[in-house]
C-alpha positions as semicolon CSV with decimal commas, in nm:
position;residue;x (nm);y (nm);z (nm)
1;X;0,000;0,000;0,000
2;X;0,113;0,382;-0,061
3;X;0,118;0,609;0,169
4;X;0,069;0,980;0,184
5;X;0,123;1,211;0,458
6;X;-0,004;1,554;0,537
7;X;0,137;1,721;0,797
8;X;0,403;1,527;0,972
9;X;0,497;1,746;1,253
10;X;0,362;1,753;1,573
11;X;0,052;1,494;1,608
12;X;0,146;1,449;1,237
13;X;0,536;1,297;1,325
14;X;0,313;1,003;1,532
15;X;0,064;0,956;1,281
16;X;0,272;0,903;0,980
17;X;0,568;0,688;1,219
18;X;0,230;0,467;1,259
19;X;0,066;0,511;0,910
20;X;0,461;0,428;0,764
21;X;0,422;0,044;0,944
22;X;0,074;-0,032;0,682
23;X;0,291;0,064;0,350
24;X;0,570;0,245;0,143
25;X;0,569;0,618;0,188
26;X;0,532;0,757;-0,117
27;X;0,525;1,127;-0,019
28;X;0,490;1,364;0,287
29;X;0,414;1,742;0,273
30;X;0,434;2,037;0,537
31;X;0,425;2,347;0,506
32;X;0,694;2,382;0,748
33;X;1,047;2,287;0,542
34;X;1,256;2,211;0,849
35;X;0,968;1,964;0,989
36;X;0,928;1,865;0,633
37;X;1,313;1,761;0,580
38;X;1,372;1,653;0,947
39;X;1,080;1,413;0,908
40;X;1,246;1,360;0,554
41;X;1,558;1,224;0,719
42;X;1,390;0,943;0,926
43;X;1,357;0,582;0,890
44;X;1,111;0,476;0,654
45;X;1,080;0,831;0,474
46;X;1,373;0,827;0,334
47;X;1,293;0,748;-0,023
48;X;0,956;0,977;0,039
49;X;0,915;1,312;-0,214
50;X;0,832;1,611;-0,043
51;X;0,610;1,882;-0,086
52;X;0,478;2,202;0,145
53;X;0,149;2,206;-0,126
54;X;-0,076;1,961;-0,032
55;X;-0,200;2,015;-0,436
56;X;0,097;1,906;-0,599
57;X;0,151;1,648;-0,377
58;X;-0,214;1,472;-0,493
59;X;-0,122;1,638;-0,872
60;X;0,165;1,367;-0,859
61;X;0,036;1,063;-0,670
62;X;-0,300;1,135;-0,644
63;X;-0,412;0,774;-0,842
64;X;-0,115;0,605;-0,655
65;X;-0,202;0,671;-0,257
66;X;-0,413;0,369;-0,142
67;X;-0,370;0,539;0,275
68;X;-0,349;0,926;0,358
69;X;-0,307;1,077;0,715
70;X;-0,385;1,428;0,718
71;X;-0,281;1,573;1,013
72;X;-0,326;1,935;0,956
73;X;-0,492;2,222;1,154
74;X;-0,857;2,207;1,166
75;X;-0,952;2,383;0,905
76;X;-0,733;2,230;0,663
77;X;-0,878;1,898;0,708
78;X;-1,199;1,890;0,497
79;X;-1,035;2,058;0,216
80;X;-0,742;1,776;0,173
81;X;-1,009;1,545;0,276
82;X;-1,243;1,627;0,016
83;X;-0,909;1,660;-0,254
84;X;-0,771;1,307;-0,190
């Protein structure tokens, strides 16, 4: 399975660590850059693309992601929701 993650700092860093042990990360996007690359660095996101635009990120692998986390703010959550 191919995974997607959407926020992976914070809540997000536990959520994707846990998503990460279903499938192959495919890609992981922040808007933050140094969450983005420090997440980037760790075991089992290695070979992950990044992006800090949730829409390129679903432009690229939208058809390929079989699990997404989205672990945004609030009010980002219906909008990725409703894109994946």
């Amino acid at each position: 399975l191919n995974v997607a993650c959407f926020g992976v700092g914070g809540k997000g860093g536990s959520d994707s660590s846990n998503a990460a042990t279903f499938g192959n990360v495919v890609a992981i996007c922040d808007v933050d850059r140094n969450t983005l690359e420090s997440k980037g660095k760790s075991s089992g996101f290695e070979k992950a693309e990044q992006f800090i635009d949730y829409r390129a990120l679903l432009e690229k692998y939208g058809k390929q992601i079989d699990i997404a986390t989205i672990s945004t703010p609030d009010h980002m959550h219906g909008p990725i929701t409703l894109a994946c």
